[in-house]
Every structure is written in C-alpha cells, then in structure tokens.
CSV table of C-alpha atoms in Angstrom, one decimal:
chain,number,residue,atom,x,y,z
A,1,MET,CA,17.4,27.8,-137.0
A,2,VAL,CA,13.5,26.0,-136.6
A,3,VAL,CA,12.7,23.2,-134.8
A,4,PRO,CA,9.4,21.6,-134.1
A,5,LEU,CA,7.9,21.4,-130.8
A,6,PRO,CA,5.9,17.9,-131.0
A,7,PRO,CA,3.7,17.0,-127.7
A,8,SER,CA,6.1,15.5,-125.0
A,9,SER,CA,5.8,12.3,-124.5
A,10,GLN,CA,6.4,12.7,-120.5
A,11,ALA,CA,3.5,15.2,-120.1
A,12,ILE,CA,0.3,15.0,-118.2
A,13,PHE,CA,-2.5,16.1,-120.8
A,14,TYR,CA,-5.4,18.0,-120.0
A,15,GLY,CA,-7.9,15.9,-122.7
A,16,VAL,CA,-5.6,13.2,-124.0
A,17,ASN,CA,-8.0,13.8,-127.7
A,18,ASN,CA,-5.7,17.1,-127.9
A,19,PRO,CA,-2.2,18.0,-126.1
A,20,PHE,CA,-3.3,21.7,-127.1
A,21,LEU,CA,-6.8,21.4,-125.0
A,22,ARG,CA,-6.2,23.5,-121.4
A,23,LYS,CA,-9.6,24.3,-119.9
A,24,GLY,CA,-13.4,23.1,-121.0
A,25,PRO,CA,-15.4,19.1,-122.2
A,26,LYS,CA,-12.2,17.1,-123.1
A,27,GLY,CA,-12.9,14.1,-125.5
A,28,PHE,CA,-13.2,13.5,-129.2
A,29,LYS,CA,-17.1,13.4,-128.6
A,30,GLU,CA,-19.6,14.3,-125.8
A,31,TYR,CA,-23.6,13.1,-125.9
A,32,LYS,CA,-25.9,15.1,-124.1
A,33,THR,CA,-29.6,14.1,-123.1
A,34,LEU,CA,-32.2,17.2,-123.8
A,35,LYS,CA,-35.1,18.5,-121.6
A,36,ASN,CA,-37.0,17.5,-124.9
A,37,GLY,CA,-35.9,14.1,-125.3
A,38,ASN,CA,-33.8,14.6,-127.8
A,39,MET,CA,-30.0,13.6,-128.1
A,40,PHE,CA,-27.4,15.6,-128.4
A,41,VAL,CA,-24.0,14.5,-129.5
A,42,ARG,CA,-20.6,17.1,-130.9
A,43,VAL,CA,-18.0,15.0,-132.8
A,44,ASP,CA,-14.7,16.9,-133.6
A,45,LEU,CA,-13.6,16.6,-136.7
A,46,PRO,CA,-10.9,19.0,-137.5
A,47,GLY,CA,-10.2,19.9,-140.7
A,48,ILE,CA,-14.3,19.7,-142.3
A,49,THR,CA,-15.1,21.9,-144.7
A,50,ILE,CA,-18.6,23.2,-145.3
A,51,LYS,CA,-22.2,21.1,-144.6
A,52,GLU,CA,-22.1,19.5,-148.7
A,53,ALA,CA,-18.7,17.4,-147.2
A,54,VAL,CA,-20.5,15.7,-144.5
A,55,LYS,CA,-22.9,13.2,-145.8
A,56,VAL,CA,-25.3,12.1,-142.8
A,57,SER,CA,-27.7,9.5,-142.6
A,58,LEU,CA,-29.9,7.1,-140.8
A,59,CYS,CA,-28.4,3.7,-139.9
A,60,GLU,CA,-29.9,0.1,-140.6
A,61,GLU,CA,-32.9,0.0,-139.0
A,62,LYS,CA,-32.9,3.7,-137.3
A,63,LYS,CA,-30.9,3.0,-134.5
A,64,GLY,CA,-28.6,5.8,-135.3
A,65,VAL,CA,-27.2,8.1,-137.0
A,66,MET,CA,-23.9,7.9,-139.2
A,67,ALA,CA,-21.4,9.9,-140.8
A,68,PHE,CA,-19.3,9.8,-143.9
A,69,VAL,CA,-17.0,13.2,-143.8
A,70,ASN,CA,-13.9,14.2,-146.0
A,71,ALA,CA,-12.0,16.9,-145.1
A,72,PRO,CA,-9.6,18.4,-148.3
A,73,LYS,CA,-6.3,18.5,-148.1
A,74,ILE,CA,-6.2,22.9,-147.5
A,75,HIS,CA,-2.5,23.2,-147.9
A,76,LYS,CA,0.1,21.8,-150.4
A,77,HIS,CA,2.3,20.8,-147.5
A,78,ASP,CA,-0.4,18.9,-145.5
A,79,SER,CA,0.6,15.0,-145.3
A,80,SER,CA,-2.7,14.2,-146.9
A,81,HIS,CA,-6.6,15.1,-146.8
A,82,ARG,CA,-8.4,13.4,-144.0
A,83,ILE,CA,-11.8,11.1,-144.5
A,84,TYR,CA,-14.0,10.8,-140.8
A,85,SER,CA,-16.6,7.9,-140.6
A,86,THR,CA,-18.5,8.0,-137.3
A,87,ILE,CA,-22.2,6.0,-136.0
A,88,ASN,CA,-23.8,7.2,-133.3
A,89,SER,CA,-26.2,5.0,-131.7
A,90,LEU,CA,-29.2,5.3,-129.4
A,91,MET,CA,-28.6,2.1,-126.6
A,92,CYS,CA,-31.7,2.2,-126.2
A,93,LYS,CA,-33.6,-1.1,-128.3
A,94,ARG,CA,-36.8,0.0,-127.2
A,95,CYS,CA,-36.4,3.2,-129.2
A,96,LYS,CA,-35.1,4.1,-132.8
A,97,VAL,CA,-34.3,7.4,-134.4
A,98,VAL,CA,-37.4,9.5,-136.3
A,99,GLY,CA,-35.3,12.2,-137.3
A,100,PHE,CA,-32.2,14.0,-136.6
A,101,THR,CA,-30.7,17.9,-137.3
A,102,SER,CA,-26.8,18.3,-138.6
A,103,GLN,CA,-24.5,21.4,-138.0
A,104,VAL,CA,-20.9,21.8,-139.1
A,105,CYS,CA,-18.7,24.8,-137.9
A,106,ASP,CA,-15.2,25.0,-137.5
A,107,GLY,CA,-14.2,21.1,-137.4
A,108,VAL,CA,-17.2,20.1,-135.7
A,109,LEU,CA,-19.6,18.1,-136.6
A,110,ARG,CA,-23.0,18.7,-134.1
A,111,LEU,CA,-25.9,16.1,-134.6
A,112,VAL,CA,-29.4,16.2,-132.7
A,113,LEU,CA,-31.4,12.7,-133.0
A,114,THR,CA,-34.7,12.4,-132.5
A,115,PRO,CA,-36.3,9.4,-130.7
A,116,THR,CA,-39.5,7.2,-130.8
A,117,VAL,CA,-41.8,9.2,-129.2
A,118,PHE,CA,-44.8,7.3,-127.8
A,119,ASN,CA,-47.6,8.5,-125.7
A,120,ARG,CA,-47.7,10.2,-122.0
A,121,ARG,CA,-47.5,6.6,-120.1
A,122,ASP,CA,-45.7,4.9,-122.8
A,123,PHE,CA,-43.4,7.3,-122.7
A,124,CYS,CA,-39.7,5.8,-122.9
A,125,SER,CA,-37.8,7.1,-120.0
A,126,SER,CA,-34.6,4.2,-120.1
A,127,ARG,CA,-31.7,4.6,-118.4
A,128,ALA,CA,-30.4,3.3,-121.5
A,129,HIS,CA,-30.5,6.7,-123.1
A,130,GLU,CA,-27.7,7.9,-120.4
A,131,PHE,CA,-24.4,7.3,-122.3
A,132,PRO,CA,-21.5,5.6,-121.1
A,133,ASN,CA,-18.5,6.9,-118.8
A,134,ALA,CA,-16.7,7.4,-121.9
A,135,SER,CA,-18.5,10.4,-123.8
A,136,ASP,CA,-18.4,12.6,-119.8
A,137,PRO,CA,-16.5,15.9,-120.9
A,138,ASN,CA,-15.5,15.8,-117.3
A,139,ASN,CA,-14.4,11.9,-117.0
A,140,PRO,CA,-10.8,12.0,-114.8
A,141,SER,CA,-9.7,8.7,-117.3
A,142,LEU,CA,-10.0,11.7,-120.4
A,143,THR,CA,-6.9,13.4,-118.8
A,144,GLY,CA,-3.6,11.0,-118.8
A,145,ARG,CA,0.4,10.7,-120.2
A,146,VAL,CA,-1.2,9.2,-123.5
A,147,LEU,CA,-2.7,10.6,-126.2
A,148,GLU,CA,-5.3,8.9,-128.6
A,149,GLU,CA,-5.3,8.5,-131.6
A,150,HIS,CA,-9.1,10.1,-133.5
A,151,PRO,CA,-11.3,6.8,-133.6
A,152,CYS,CA,-13.3,8.3,-136.4
A,153,ARG,CA,-10.3,8.7,-138.8
A,154,VAL,CA,-10.3,6.3,-141.7
A,155,LYS,CA,-7.7,8.0,-144.1
A,156,GLY,CA,-4.7,10.3,-143.2
A,157,SER,CA,-3.4,11.8,-139.8
A,158,SER,CA,-4.5,11.0,-136.6
A,159,MET,CA,-3.0,13.4,-134.3
A,160,ALA,CA,-3.3,16.8,-133.8
A,161,TYR,CA,0.3,18.6,-134.5
A,162,GLU,CA,1.8,17.4,-137.8
A,163,SER,CA,5.5,19.2,-138.7
A,164,LYS,CA,7.5,18.9,-142.7
A,165,ARG,CA,11.0,20.8,-143.0
A,166,LEU,CA,10.5,22.3,-146.0
A,167,GLN,CA,13.0,22.8,-148.7
A,168,ASN,CA,14.2,26.4,-148.1
A,169,GLY,CA,14.4,25.2,-144.8
A,170,SER,CA,11.5,26.8,-142.8
A,171,LEU,CA,9.3,24.9,-140.8
A,172,TYR,CA,5.7,23.9,-141.7
A,173,VAL,CA,3.3,22.9,-138.8
A,174,ARG,CA,-0.5,21.7,-138.8
A,175,VAL,CA,-2.4,22.0,-135.6
A,176,ASP,CA,-5.7,20.7,-134.5
A,177,MET,CA,-8.1,23.0,-132.2
A,178,PRO,CA,-11.7,22.1,-133.4
A,179,GLY,CA,-14.5,24.5,-132.5
A,180,VAL,CA,-12.0,27.4,-132.4
A,181,PRO,CA,-13.4,30.3,-135.6
A,182,LYS,CA,-10.3,31.6,-137.8
A,183,ASP,CA,-10.5,35.1,-136.0
A,184,ARG,CA,-9.9,33.3,-132.6
A,185,PHE,CA,-6.6,31.6,-133.4
A,186,THR,CA,-3.3,33.6,-131.8
A,187,VAL,CA,0.3,33.1,-132.9
A,188,SER,CA,3.2,34.6,-130.6
A,189,VAL,CA,6.6,34.1,-130.1
A,190,ARG,CA,8.4,34.7,-127.0
A,191,ASP,CA,11.9,33.9,-125.5
A,192,GLY,CA,12.2,32.1,-129.1
A,193,ARG,CA,9.4,29.8,-128.0
A,194,VAL,CA,6.3,29.7,-131.2
A,195,THR,CA,3.1,29.9,-129.2
A,196,VAL,CA,-0.1,28.8,-130.5
A,197,THR,CA,-3.6,29.9,-128.3
A,198,GLY,CA,-7.3,29.2,-129.8
A,199,GLU,CA,-10.6,30.1,-127.7
A,200,ALA,CA,-13.4,27.9,-128.6
A,201,PRO,CA,-17.1,29.5,-128.0
A,202,ALA,CA,-19.7,27.0,-126.8
A,203,VAL,CA,-22.1,26.7,-129.5
A,204,SER,CA,-25.5,24.6,-129.8
A,205,HIS,CA,-25.8,22.9,-126.4
A,206,ASP,CA,-22.6,22.3,-125.9
A,207,SER,CA,-21.4,21.9,-122.4
A,208,GLY,CA,-19.3,24.7,-122.6
A,209,GLY,CA,-15.9,26.8,-124.3
A,210,ARG,CA,-12.9,25.1,-125.0
A,211,PHE,CA,-9.6,27.1,-124.7
A,212,TYR,CA,-6.2,25.6,-126.0
A,213,SER,CA,-2.8,27.1,-126.1
A,214,GLY,CA,0.5,25.0,-126.8
A,215,ASP,CA,4.1,25.9,-127.8
A,216,VAL,CA,4.9,24.5,-131.5
A,217,ALA,CA,8.2,25.4,-132.8
A,218,LEU,CA,11.7,26.6,-130.6
A,219,LEU,CA,13.8,29.1,-133.0
A,220,GLU,CA,17.2,27.9,-131.5
A,221,THR,CA,18.9,31.1,-133.7
A,222,LEU,CA,19.5,34.6,-130.9
A,223,VAL,CA,17.9,36.7,-133.4
A,224,THR,CA,14.9,38.8,-133.7
A,225,PHE,CA,12.2,37.3,-134.9
A,226,ARG,CA,9.1,39.0,-135.7
A,227,ARG,CA,5.6,37.4,-135.6
A,228,ARG,CA,4.5,38.9,-139.0
A,229,TRP,CA,7.7,36.7,-140.6
A,230,ILE,CA,5.1,33.2,-139.9
A,231,LYS,CA,2.6,32.9,-142.3
A,232,THR,CA,-0.7,31.9,-141.0
A,233,ILE,CA,-3.7,29.7,-142.4
A,234,ALA,CA,-6.3,29.3,-140.1
A,235,LYS,CA,-9.9,27.9,-141.1
A,236,ASN,CA,-12.1,24.8,-140.3
A,237,GLY,CA,-10.7,24.1,-136.5
A,238,VAL,CA,-7.1,24.1,-138.1
A,239,ILE,CA,-4.5,27.0,-138.0
A,240,ARG,CA,-1.3,25.9,-139.9
A,241,LEU,CA,1.8,28.0,-140.0
A,242,ILE,CA,4.8,28.0,-142.1
A,243,ILE,CA,7.9,29.3,-140.0
A,244,PRO,CA,10.8,31.0,-141.8
A,245,ASN,CA,14.4,29.5,-141.0
A,246,LEU,CA,17.3,32.2,-140.6
C-alpha cells in the first residue's frame, strides 16, 4: 500500500515557507534595491500560468503595485483552483511608483518597480527604501519548526503539499516547488520512499537559485516498484504525481 508522507511536525524546516526547500533564498517574497534605484520583487505564486492570468496595476496614489492572480485547477484531483492577491509598496513616503515591469515564470511573479526620479541634487536616498528583515531571504527567522501559510493566498490551498486517496487505491500528490522549470523536476523511488527533487535557477535579479527535495509518499508493501509506474505532471512550479497502489 502507498501512504502519503506530509511534512513532519517534528522537523526543523530550512525555509518555513516551503518544507521541501533545502538550499537558496527563503521566504515567499524577496525584495532588492537595484543599482539604478529600481526595486525588484520576487513573489512565489505556485500554479500561476501565463502572464494573461495575472492582473498587475498601480495602487492608489501610486505608492506601490498590486497583483491579482488566478491559478487554475490543472488536474481534476486538485482540491480547488487558487487565487492570490499581493500588494508591494514603497516604504518611502516621498517617492511614488512611476512605472513597472512584470514577468511570470514557473510559478513565480517578478516585478521591477521604478520609483520617482528627482534631479541629482534631490535624488531620494532615503533608507526607507530598504525593506524590513522579513524580506531578507537569508534571515534566520525564516528557518523553524512551524510552516507558514501562504500570505497571498485568497482562495484554495495555502500549503505546499496536498494528497488524496483515489477510488482505485492510488495516491494523488501535489507538491509546490516554485521556480522549478518542468524539465528540472526529478522523481525517484528508493527503499520504499518516493522522493521529488527540483532545481530552480536564478532568474532576473534573484539573489540565487533554489534547490528542493523531499519524500512525498511511502510504499509499505515490499514489492519491486518501478519509477515509470508513477504518472507525473510538472508545470508552473508544481509537480503532481499519481502513485499506483500495488
């Protein structure tokens, strides 16, 4: 029999945003001030599809950018579709956002905000442009025992792992690994454990690439099990598996 292996409540998670993250930047969001004064934002939104499914607009008074995202139900066994909403604002009270660009790739939304530009003498060098510690992808507080729910989730699952027993006894598993291209997922079976690994390269102004790995299911029956028997669908920073029950 195959049984799910949800993240252990006794574990210490490298990143409390995702139990499968093993290396690289932590946190659901990453902020960075670029050399030209623009502001870079990375937001993990696993499941989002093409750019047309993401609505990005300036906030009122142009103090930031808001995004409304619809991540469709890709597989019939998904519990539901997911909806995200996020607002990314400048902390500086003086500056406003005069423009932005957005990019959607492998379950990640990346934004570059252009703040008001003054003349050389009046150029804003306020430290208010520096984001709080919670946005530091290397902050030790982002490692711990308690996993966090996705703060941008409005509807649908807020966690990175989901499993469901199917009528034929097979096990359906959904695993979020935002940033991982569909050809960088690996599924292996060893000692009865089904393991998923994903490599997410650094894109745009990301501070670094990310590496994910974790056991997602356990085969309790001592039989020879072939990897090819597992059906997989990998897209948009999410991998879905159907593991047969032998």
